[in-house]
Amino acid sequence: MVRVAPSLLSADFSRLADAVQSVEGSADLLHCDIMDGRFVPNITMGPLIVEAVRKTTELPLDVHMMIVEPDRYLSDFRQAGADMISVHWEACPHLERTIDQIHRLGALAGVALNPATPVQALVDILDELDYVLIMSVNPGFGGQTFWPRATIKIRQAAQMRKGRERPLIEVDGGINQETADPVRAAGADILVAGSYVFASANPAERVKILRGN
Ligand code: DX5
Ligand code: ZN
């Protein structure tokens, strides 16, 4: 069954604990978007916020690093409580080393791909990844429109993985009731959703809808 990771980016940051509480029992993971104002235009949260979220929940924390030179901060985010850490292919000249570093810290390691980055860029490193994060928007902001070609990339990633369980395929950006169907059908294992979940008065219900049952 597909897993759902609500993205806290669209939560009310003045009431983060309440937002976490609203998806406890329905969400499988919590997605934390780290932005530095350089790799992407926006600036969001650092390890301090991740640590604060960690104190509110037992849910695994899925940390999506949209920053340049992520190697410098892997340890800080792991210590803050990250269970899964993804870095962007476009931000890592020595990706294999970065993945190894995440594993040495004891976290699951993922690589995120911008829409323009082909899935084939991961062919030589696929066996070392716990998950691939396929961006279905250009990263930087919540509430953007789903990029339909992402479903082709999901199928390509599933084909590259063939019969193996890893890497899992995570999809992020513009996921809602309509776009979740083709994304699940294409073979995604984890759906990230921010605005669709947290703009609702009933976030838990939205999580269930995304899971498709
Ligand atoms: C976008 C972030 C996403 C974002 C998704 O750069 O990586 O995780 O929170 O937001 P929605 O679901 O609103 O597109
Ligand atoms: Zn994200």
PDB file of C-alpha atoms in Angstrom, residues 20-179:
ATOM      1  CA  VAL A  20       1.515  17.087  13.502  1.00  0.00           C
ATOM      2  CA  GLN A  21      -1.223  15.935  15.854  1.00  0.00           C
ATOM      3  CA  SER A  22      -3.829  16.319  13.096  1.00  0.00           C
ATOM      4  CA  VAL A  23      -2.167  13.630  10.962  1.00  0.00           C
ATOM      5  CA  GLU A  24      -0.995  11.295  13.748  1.00  0.00           C
ATOM      6  CA  GLY A  25      -2.636   7.954  13.130  1.00  0.00           C
ATOM      7  CA  SER A  26      -3.211   8.587   9.435  1.00  0.00           C
ATOM      8  CA  ALA A  27       0.184   9.670   8.039  1.00  0.00           C
ATOM      9  CA  ASP A  28       3.074   7.241   7.556  1.00  0.00           C
ATOM     10  CA  LEU A  29       5.859   9.837   7.565  1.00  0.00           C
ATOM     11  CA  LEU A  30       6.266  13.571   8.069  1.00  0.00           C
ATOM     12  CA  HIS A  31       7.988  15.440   5.251  1.00  0.00           C
ATOM     13  CA  CYS A  32      10.204  18.403   6.232  1.00  0.00           C
ATOM     14  CA  ASP A  33      11.265  20.769   3.429  1.00  0.00           C
ATOM     15  CA  ILE A  34      14.649  22.385   4.015  1.00  0.00           C
ATOM     16  CA  MET A  35      15.296  25.397   1.745  1.00  0.00           C
ATOM     17  CA  ASP A  36      18.273  27.730   1.812  1.00  0.00           C
ATOM     18  CA  GLY A  37      17.444  30.626  -0.501  1.00  0.00           C
ATOM     19  CA  ARG A  38      20.219  29.470  -2.843  1.00  0.00           C
ATOM     20  CA  PHE A  39      19.377  26.083  -4.337  1.00  0.00           C
ATOM     21  CA  VAL A  40      15.776  27.294  -4.334  1.00  0.00           C
ATOM     22  CA  PRO A  41      14.511  30.865  -3.889  1.00  0.00           C
ATOM     23  CA  ASN A  42      12.730  30.213  -0.620  1.00  0.00           C
ATOM     24  CA  ILE A  43      14.075  29.855   2.928  1.00  0.00           C
ATOM     25  CA  THR A  44      12.268  27.541   5.333  1.00  0.00           C
ATOM     26  CA  MET A  45      13.438  25.509   8.296  1.00  0.00           C
ATOM     27  CA  GLY A  46      16.728  24.354   9.784  1.00  0.00           C
ATOM     28  CA  PRO A  47      17.685  21.623  12.255  1.00  0.00           C
ATOM     29  CA  LEU A  48      16.143  23.541  15.158  1.00  0.00           C
ATOM     30  CA  ILE A  49      12.634  23.195  13.729  1.00  0.00           C
ATOM     31  CA  VAL A  50      13.197  19.549  12.820  1.00  0.00           C
ATOM     32  CA  GLU A  51      14.288  18.941  16.409  1.00  0.00           C
ATOM     33  CA  ALA A  52      11.141  20.657  17.684  1.00  0.00           C
ATOM     34  CA  VAL A  53       8.973  18.499  15.410  1.00  0.00           C
ATOM     35  CA  ARG A  54      10.856  15.405  16.579  1.00  0.00           C
ATOM     36  CA  LYS A  55       9.700  16.103  20.134  1.00  0.00           C
ATOM     37  CA  THR A  56       6.059  16.084  19.096  1.00  0.00           C
ATOM     38  CA  THR A  57       5.819  12.714  17.323  1.00  0.00           C
ATOM     39  CA  GLU A  58       7.084   9.176  16.851  1.00  0.00           C
ATOM     40  CA  LEU A  59       6.399   9.340  13.111  1.00  0.00           C
ATOM     41  CA  PRO A  60       9.501   8.938  10.927  1.00  0.00           C
ATOM     42  CA  LEU A  61      10.831  12.309   9.754  1.00  0.00           C
ATOM     43  CA  ASP A  62      11.541  12.518   6.032  1.00  0.00           C
ATOM     44  CA  VAL A  63      13.920  15.433   5.499  1.00  0.00           C
ATOM     45  CA  HIS A  64      14.084  16.819   1.945  1.00  0.00           C
ATOM     46  CA  MET A  65      17.154  19.015   1.613  1.00  0.00           C
ATOM     47  CA  MET A  66      16.824  21.668  -1.078  1.00  0.00           C
ATOM     48  CA  ILE A  67      20.126  23.304  -0.262  1.00  0.00           C
ATOM     49  CA  VAL A  68      23.559  23.699  -1.809  1.00  0.00           C
ATOM     50  CA  GLU A  69      26.421  21.773  -0.171  1.00  0.00           C
ATOM     51  CA  PRO A  70      24.082  19.518   1.816  1.00  0.00           C
ATOM     52  CA  ASP A  71      27.056  17.488   3.123  1.00  0.00           C
ATOM     53  CA  ARG A  72      27.791  20.292   5.578  1.00  0.00           C
ATOM     54  CA  TYR A  73      24.470  19.814   7.368  1.00  0.00           C
ATOM     55  CA  LEU A  74      23.729  16.080   7.171  1.00  0.00           C
ATOM     56  CA  SER A  75      24.951  15.403  10.680  1.00  0.00           C
ATOM     57  CA  ASP A  76      22.968  18.318  12.145  1.00  0.00           C
ATOM     58  CA  PHE A  77      19.724  17.098  10.597  1.00  0.00           C
ATOM     59  CA  ARG A  78      20.378  13.523  11.645  1.00  0.00           C
ATOM     60  CA  GLN A  79      21.008  14.654  15.213  1.00  0.00           C
ATOM     61  CA  ALA A  80      17.831  16.718  15.050  1.00  0.00           C
ATOM     62  CA  GLY A  81      15.902  13.515  14.410  1.00  0.00           C
ATOM     63  CA  ALA A  82      15.803  12.896  10.646  1.00  0.00           C
ATOM     64  CA  ASP A  83      15.117   9.229   9.826  1.00  0.00           C
ATOM     65  CA  MET A  84      15.285   9.695   6.054  1.00  0.00           C
ATOM     66  CA  ILE A  85      17.405  12.291   4.288  1.00  0.00           C
ATOM     67  CA  SER A  86      17.196  13.162   0.608  1.00  0.00           C
ATOM     68  CA  VAL A  87      19.635  15.420  -1.209  1.00  0.00           C
ATOM     69  CA  HIS A  88      19.231  16.844  -4.696  1.00  0.00           C
ATOM     70  CA  TRP A  89      21.167  15.284  -7.560  1.00  0.00           C
ATOM     71  CA  GLU A  90      21.692  18.819  -8.912  1.00  0.00           C
ATOM     72  CA  ALA A  91      23.377  19.938  -5.665  1.00  0.00           C
ATOM     73  CA  CYS A  92      25.831  17.042  -5.208  1.00  0.00           C
ATOM     74  CA  PRO A  93      29.001  16.733  -7.320  1.00  0.00           C
ATOM     75  CA  HIS A  94      30.122  13.713  -5.256  1.00  0.00           C
ATOM     76  CA  LEU A  95      26.782  12.028  -4.831  1.00  0.00           C
ATOM     77  CA  GLU A  96      28.044   8.562  -3.985  1.00  0.00           C
ATOM     78  CA  ARG A  97      30.061   9.969  -1.103  1.00  0.00           C
ATOM     79  CA  THR A  98      27.097  11.989   0.138  1.00  0.00           C
ATOM     80  CA  ILE A  99      24.872   8.898   0.121  1.00  0.00           C
ATOM     81  CA  ASP A 100      27.520   6.962   2.011  1.00  0.00           C
ATOM     82  CA  GLN A 101      27.683   9.747   4.586  1.00  0.00           C
ATOM     83  CA  ILE A 102      23.899   9.611   5.148  1.00  0.00           C
ATOM     84  CA  HIS A 103      24.123   5.853   5.668  1.00  0.00           C
ATOM     85  CA  ARG A 104      27.037   6.212   8.093  1.00  0.00           C
ATOM     86  CA  LEU A 105      24.877   8.581  10.122  1.00  0.00           C
ATOM     87  CA  GLY A 106      22.258   5.834  10.347  1.00  0.00           C
ATOM     88  CA  ALA A 107      19.529   7.354   8.187  1.00  0.00           C
ATOM     89  CA  LEU A 108      17.857   6.134   5.015  1.00  0.00           C
ATOM     90  CA  ALA A 109      19.289   7.881   1.967  1.00  0.00           C
ATOM     91  CA  GLY A 110      17.375   9.310  -0.983  1.00  0.00           C
ATOM     92  CA  VAL A 111      18.148  11.380  -4.044  1.00  0.00           C
ATOM     93  CA  ALA A 112      15.707  13.991  -5.341  1.00  0.00           C
ATOM     94  CA  LEU A 113      15.448  14.795  -9.041  1.00  0.00           C
ATOM     95  CA  ASN A 114      14.233  18.100 -10.436  1.00  0.00           C
ATOM     96  CA  PRO A 115      11.776  17.789 -13.347  1.00  0.00           C
ATOM     97  CA  ALA A 116      14.541  18.387 -15.922  1.00  0.00           C
ATOM     98  CA  THR A 117      16.893  15.766 -14.455  1.00  0.00           C
ATOM     99  CA  PRO A 118      16.439  12.333 -16.048  1.00  0.00           C
ATOM    100  CA  VAL A 119      15.920   9.236 -13.938  1.00  0.00           C
ATOM    101  CA  GLN A 120      18.809   7.658 -15.882  1.00  0.00           C
ATOM    102  CA  ALA A 121      21.166   9.974 -13.967  1.00  0.00           C
ATOM    103  CA  LEU A 122      20.853   7.499 -11.089  1.00  0.00           C
ATOM    104  CA  VAL A 123      21.590   4.298 -12.993  1.00  0.00           C
ATOM    105  CA  ASP A 124      25.075   3.798 -11.523  1.00  0.00           C
ATOM    106  CA  ILE A 125      24.068   4.504  -7.962  1.00  0.00           C
ATOM    107  CA  LEU A 126      20.641   2.893  -7.804  1.00  0.00           C
ATOM    108  CA  ASP A 127      21.715  -0.050  -5.632  1.00  0.00           C
ATOM    109  CA  GLU A 128      22.934   2.342  -2.950  1.00  0.00           C
ATOM    110  CA  LEU A 129      19.684   4.264  -2.600  1.00  0.00           C
ATOM    111  CA  ASP A 130      16.838   3.629  -0.199  1.00  0.00           C
ATOM    112  CA  TYR A 131      14.557   5.928  -2.172  1.00  0.00           C
ATOM    113  CA  VAL A 132      14.316   8.187  -5.188  1.00  0.00           C
ATOM    114  CA  LEU A 133      12.364  11.425  -4.829  1.00  0.00           C
ATOM    115  CA  ILE A 134      10.804  12.431  -8.131  1.00  0.00           C
ATOM    116  CA  MET A 135       9.822  16.091  -8.096  1.00  0.00           C
ATOM    117  CA  SER A 136       6.524  16.744  -9.815  1.00  0.00           C
ATOM    118  CA  VAL A 137       7.010  20.518  -9.535  1.00  0.00           C
ATOM    119  CA  ASN A 138      10.126  22.659  -9.620  1.00  0.00           C
ATOM    120  CA  PRO A 139      11.123  22.741  -5.947  1.00  0.00           C
ATOM    121  CA  GLY A 140      10.850  25.849  -3.832  1.00  0.00           C
ATOM    122  CA  PHE A 141       7.210  26.423  -2.976  1.00  0.00           C
ATOM    123  CA  GLY A 142       4.106  24.610  -1.860  1.00  0.00           C
ATOM    124  CA  GLY A 143       0.838  24.818  -3.752  1.00  0.00           C
ATOM    125  CA  GLN A 144       2.199  24.497  -7.301  1.00  0.00           C
ATOM    126  CA  THR A 145       0.552  22.613 -10.169  1.00  0.00           C
ATOM    127  CA  PHE A 146       1.499  18.968 -10.758  1.00  0.00           C
ATOM    128  CA  TRP A 147       3.833  18.378 -13.736  1.00  0.00           C
ATOM    129  CA  PRO A 148       2.163  15.498 -15.645  1.00  0.00           C
ATOM    130  CA  ARG A 149       5.366  14.098 -17.165  1.00  0.00           C
ATOM    131  CA  ALA A 150       6.403  13.015 -13.674  1.00  0.00           C
ATOM    132  CA  THR A 151       4.276   9.880 -14.161  1.00  0.00           C
ATOM    133  CA  ILE A 152       6.571   8.837 -17.031  1.00  0.00           C
ATOM    134  CA  LYS A 153       9.579   9.264 -14.752  1.00  0.00           C
ATOM    135  CA  ILE A 154       7.906   7.176 -12.044  1.00  0.00           C
ATOM    136  CA  ARG A 155       7.415   4.362 -14.569  1.00  0.00           C
ATOM    137  CA  GLN A 156      11.027   4.665 -15.697  1.00  0.00           C
ATOM    138  CA  ALA A 157      12.257   4.471 -12.099  1.00  0.00           C
ATOM    139  CA  ALA A 158      10.060   1.420 -11.438  1.00  0.00           C
ATOM    140  CA  GLN A 159      11.468  -0.190 -14.588  1.00  0.00           C
ATOM    141  CA  MET A 160      15.060   0.540 -13.546  1.00  0.00           C
ATOM    142  CA  ARG A 161      14.417  -1.014 -10.136  1.00  0.00           C
ATOM    143  CA  LYS A 162      12.758  -4.094 -11.715  1.00  0.00           C
ATOM    144  CA  GLY A 163      11.477  -6.670  -9.185  1.00  0.00           C
ATOM    145  CA  ARG A 164      13.607  -5.256  -6.342  1.00  0.00           C
ATOM    146  CA  GLU A 165      12.014  -3.511  -3.377  1.00  0.00           C
ATOM    147  CA  ARG A 166      14.506  -0.657  -3.205  1.00  0.00           C
ATOM    148  CA  PRO A 167      14.837   2.118  -3.992  1.00  0.00           C
ATOM    149  CA  LEU A 168      11.340   3.203  -3.031  1.00  0.00           C
ATOM    150  CA  ILE A 169       9.814   5.827  -5.301  1.00  0.00           C
ATOM    151  CA  GLU A 170       8.610   9.010  -3.600  1.00  0.00           C
ATOM    152  CA  VAL A 171       6.760  11.750  -5.470  1.00  0.00           C
ATOM    153  CA  ASP A 172       6.534  15.366  -4.323  1.00  0.00           C
ATOM    154  CA  GLY A 173       4.638  18.396  -5.604  1.00  0.00           C
ATOM    155  CA  GLY A 174       1.075  19.136  -6.635  1.00  0.00           C
ATOM    156  CA  ILE A 175      -0.323  15.887  -5.229  1.00  0.00           C
ATOM    157  CA  ASN A 176      -4.070  16.009  -4.622  1.00  0.00           C
ATOM    158  CA  GLN A 177      -7.140  13.830  -5.044  1.00  0.00           C
ATOM    159  CA  GLU A 178      -6.892  13.927  -8.862  1.00  0.00           C
ATOM    160  CA  THR A 179      -3.142  13.648  -9.390  1.00  0.00           C
TER     161      THR A 179
END
